[in-house]
Coordinates of C-alpha atoms in Angstrom, one line a residue:
Chain Q
X1 CA 65.4 3.1 -26.5
X2 CA 69.1 3.1 -26.9
X3 CA 70.8 -0.3 -27.2
X4 CA 74.3 -1.3 -26.5
X5 CA 75.6 -4.4 -28.3
X6 CA 78.4 -6.0 -26.4
X7 CA 80.7 -8.7 -27.8
X8 CA 81.7 -11.3 -27.3
X9 CA 78.9 -12.7 -25.1
X10 CA 81.3 -15.1 -23.5
X11 CA 84.9 -15.9 -23.5
X12 CA 86.8 -19.0 -22.4
X13 CA 90.5 -18.3 -22.0
X14 CA 93.6 -19.6 -20.2
X15 CA 95.3 -17.8 -17.4
X16 CA 97.9 -15.4 -18.7
X17 CA 96.1 -14.6 -21.9
X18 CA 95.0 -11.1 -23.0
X19 CA 91.3 -10.3 -23.3
X20 CA 89.5 -7.9 -25.6
X21 CA 85.9 -6.9 -25.6
X22 CA 83.9 -4.1 -27.1
X23 CA 80.6 -2.3 -27.0
X24 CA 78.8 -0.5 -29.8
X25 CA 75.8 1.8 -29.7
X26 CA 73.2 3.0 -32.2
X27 CA 73.6 6.5 -30.8
X28 CA 76.3 8.6 -29.2
X29 CA 77.3 8.7 -25.6
X30 CA 79.3 11.4 -23.8
X31 CA 80.5 9.0 -21.1
X32 CA 81.4 5.4 -21.2
X33 CA 81.9 3.2 -18.2
X34 CA 83.0 -0.4 -17.7
X35 CA 81.7 -2.4 -14.8
X36 CA 82.6 -5.9 -13.5
X37 CA 80.2 -8.2 -11.7
X38 CA 81.5 -11.0 -9.5
X39 CA 79.3 -14.0 -8.9
X40 CA 76.5 -13.2 -6.4
X41 CA 77.5 -9.5 -6.2
X42 CA 76.4 -6.2 -7.8
X43 CA 78.5 -4.6 -10.5
X44 CA 81.5 -2.4 -9.5
X45 CA 83.0 0.4 -11.6
X46 CA 86.3 -0.4 -13.2
X47 CA 87.0 2.5 -15.6
X48 CA 85.2 5.6 -16.6
X49 CA 85.9 7.5 -19.9
X50 CA 84.7 11.1 -20.4
X51 CA 86.2 12.2 -23.7
X52 CA 86.2 10.8 -27.3
X53 CA 89.5 9.2 -28.1
X54 CA 90.4 8.9 -24.4
X55 CA 92.6 5.9 -23.4
X56 CA 92.6 5.1 -19.7
X57 CA 94.3 2.4 -17.8
X58 CA 93.6 0.8 -14.4
X59 CA 96.3 -1.7 -13.6
X60 CA 96.0 -4.5 -16.2
X61 CA 92.9 -3.0 -17.6
X62 CA 92.8 -0.5 -20.5
X63 CA 89.7 1.1 -21.9
X64 CA 89.2 3.4 -24.9
X65 CA 86.4 5.8 -25.7
X66 CA 85.8 5.5 -29.5
X67 CA 86.3 8.6 -31.7
X68 CA 82.7 8.3 -33.1
X69 CA 81.4 8.2 -29.5
X70 CA 79.4 5.2 -30.5
X71 CA 81.8 2.5 -29.2
X72 CA 84.2 1.6 -26.5
X73 CA 86.8 -1.1 -25.9
X74 CA 88.1 -2.9 -22.8
X75 CA 91.4 -4.9 -22.8
X76 CA 92.7 -7.0 -19.9
X77 CA 96.3 -8.1 -20.1
X78 CA 97.8 -11.2 -18.6
X79 CA 94.5 -12.5 -17.1
X80 CA 94.4 -14.0 -13.6
X81 CA 91.7 -16.2 -11.9
X82 CA 90.1 -13.2 -10.1
X83 CA 89.3 -11.7 -13.5
X84 CA 86.4 -14.2 -13.8
X85 CA 83.0 -12.5 -13.9
X86 CA 80.7 -10.6 -16.1
X87 CA 81.9 -7.3 -17.7
X88 CA 79.3 -4.6 -18.6
X89 CA 79.8 -1.5 -20.6
X90 CA 77.5 1.4 -19.9
X91 CA 76.8 4.6 -21.6
X92 CA 75.6 8.0 -20.3
X93 CA 74.4 10.7 -22.7
X94 CA 74.5 13.6 -20.4
X95 CA 74.8 14.5 -16.7
X96 CA 71.5 15.8 -15.6
X97 CA 69.8 12.8 -17.3
X98 CA 71.4 10.2 -15.1
X99 CA 70.1 7.1 -16.7
X100 CA 72.8 4.7 -17.7
X101 CA 72.2 2.3 -20.6
X102 CA 73.9 -1.1 -20.0
X103 CA 75.3 -3.6 -22.5
X104 CA 74.3 -7.2 -22.3
X105 CA 77.6 -8.3 -20.7
X106 CA 80.6 -10.4 -21.5
X107 CA 81.0 -13.5 -19.3
X108 CA 84.7 -14.3 -18.8
X109 CA 85.7 -17.8 -17.8
X110 CA 89.3 -18.8 -17.1
X111 CA 90.3 -22.4 -17.9
X112 CA 92.8 -23.8 -15.4
Chain N
X1 CA 80.8 0.9 5.2
X2 CA 77.3 -0.2 4.5
X3 CA 76.9 1.5 1.1
X4 CA 73.7 0.2 -0.6
X5 CA 71.8 -2.4 1.4
X6 CA 69.1 -4.6 -0.1
X7 CA 66.7 -7.0 1.6
X8 CA 65.7 -9.7 1.3
X9 CA 68.6 -11.5 -0.6
X10 CA 66.3 -14.4 -1.7
X11 CA 62.6 -14.8 -1.9
X12 CA 60.1 -17.2 -3.5
X13 CA 56.6 -15.9 -4.3
X14 CA 53.5 -17.6 -5.6
X15 CA 51.8 -16.1 -8.6
X16 CA 49.5 -13.2 -7.5
X17 CA 51.3 -12.5 -4.3
X18 CA 52.8 -9.1 -3.5
X19 CA 56.0 -8.0 -1.8
X20 CA 58.3 -5.1 -1.3
X21 CA 62.1 -5.2 -2.0
X22 CA 63.8 -2.8 0.4
X23 CA 66.8 -0.6 -0.5
X24 CA 68.7 1.8 1.7
X25 CA 71.8 3.8 1.1
X26 CA 73.9 5.7 3.7
X27 CA 76.0 7.8 1.3
X28 CA 73.5 10.7 1.1
X29 CA 73.1 10.1 -2.7
X30 CA 70.2 11.9 -4.4
X31 CA 69.9 9.5 -7.3
X32 CA 68.6 6.0 -6.8
X33 CA 67.7 3.2 -9.2
X34 CA 66.1 -0.2 -9.5
X35 CA 67.4 -2.6 -12.2
X36 CA 66.5 -6.1 -13.0
X37 CA 69.0 -8.6 -14.4
X38 CA 67.8 -11.5 -16.5
X39 CA 70.3 -14.1 -17.8
X40 CA 72.1 -12.9 -20.8
X41 CA 70.1 -9.7 -20.9
X42 CA 72.2 -7.2 -19.0
X43 CA 70.6 -4.7 -16.7
X44 CA 67.2 -3.1 -17.4
X45 CA 66.1 0.0 -15.6
X46 CA 62.7 -0.3 -13.8
X47 CA 62.4 2.9 -11.9
X48 CA 64.6 5.7 -10.8
X49 CA 64.5 8.7 -8.5
X50 CA 66.5 12.0 -8.5
X51 CA 65.5 12.9 -5.0
X52 CA 63.0 12.4 -2.2
X53 CA 59.5 12.7 -3.4
X54 CA 60.5 12.3 -7.1
X55 CA 60.3 9.1 -9.1
X56 CA 60.1 8.2 -12.7
X57 CA 59.7 5.2 -14.9
X58 CA 62.6 3.5 -16.6
X59 CA 62.6 1.0 -19.4
X60 CA 60.5 -1.8 -17.8
X61 CA 58.2 -0.4 -15.2
X62 CA 55.1 -2.5 -15.7
X63 CA 54.1 -4.5 -12.7
X64 CA 56.2 -2.5 -10.3
X65 CA 55.7 0.6 -8.1
X66 CA 58.2 2.7 -6.1
X67 CA 58.2 5.5 -3.6
X68 CA 60.9 7.8 -2.2
X69 CA 59.8 9.4 1.0
X70 CA 63.4 9.8 2.3
X71 CA 66.8 10.3 0.7
X72 CA 68.0 7.0 2.2
X73 CA 65.2 4.6 1.2
X74 CA 63.8 3.5 -2.2
X75 CA 61.6 0.5 -1.9
X76 CA 60.3 -1.4 -4.9
X77 CA 56.9 -3.0 -4.7
X78 CA 55.7 -5.9 -6.8
X79 CA 51.9 -6.2 -7.1
X80 CA 50.4 -9.4 -8.3
X81 CA 53.6 -11.3 -9.0
X82 CA 54.0 -13.1 -12.3
X83 CA 56.6 -15.7 -13.5
X84 CA 58.0 -13.0 -15.8
X85 CA 59.2 -11.1 -12.8
X86 CA 61.5 -13.9 -11.8
X87 CA 64.9 -12.1 -11.9
X88 CA 67.7 -10.7 -9.9
X89 CA 66.9 -7.1 -8.7
X90 CA 69.6 -4.6 -8.1
X91 CA 69.3 -1.3 -6.3
X92 CA 71.9 1.4 -7.0
X93 CA 72.6 4.9 -6.0
X94 CA 74.7 7.8 -7.4
X95 CA 75.8 11.2 -6.2
X96 CA 74.6 14.3 -8.1
X97 CA 75.7 17.7 -8.8
X98 CA 79.4 18.7 -9.4
X99 CA 80.7 15.5 -8.0
X100 CA 78.9 13.3 -10.5
X101 CA 81.1 10.8 -12.3
X102 CA 78.5 8.5 -13.7
X103 CA 79.5 5.8 -11.1
X104 CA 76.6 3.8 -9.7
X105 CA 77.0 2.0 -6.4
X106 CA 75.1 -1.3 -6.4
X107 CA 73.6 -3.4 -3.7
X108 CA 74.3 -7.2 -3.6
X109 CA 71.0 -8.0 -5.3
X110 CA 67.7 -9.7 -4.4
X111 CA 67.0 -12.9 -6.2
X112 CA 63.2 -13.3 -6.7
X113 CA 61.5 -16.5 -8.0
X114 CA 57.8 -16.5 -8.8
X115 CA 56.2 -19.9 -9.1

């Protein structure tokens, strides 16, 4: 099946730093989504991207849909304590085949 | 604002026991999913359903069964529990048709330990 490689697996940063993470696929997707999972909770959607090359922001978060449709990037600027959690990318090939493929996650820890 | 509700939140099973994880959603979503999350492994799809009476296997269906008799409910049954089924299980739902965005709504998860 399709696989999404997400990197880095974990990050330890100080409050105020910027964060970058990415996701690469062995095959193309037509939709990329980024989810965040807080401890003890289910994932929640942060940003959805529907077009190759698209750059979308949600507050301090910015995500990009790679031109090749095989990758996506998420940046978080000026990190704050509530950014702690696990970030997942997910790809969807086509609507009508509604099975998302999830990446392995990036665990973000903020050092006081 | 119930959304997706999963029960139980925690359960310990002995090897060979059976149990059912319950999932209910009140958003009238046609699509429902069961995922398992193992440490460092992301989310793996177990089973999914595109509507009442329709279910299909995902990536890791062995050892599990599902049914979808109503739009609201999508229970996951574990038969003959094994230690390899120790995991956190998430139920999710999604709308369908022209309003589809790809956004899944997840429950809070059910942590299952098989000893």
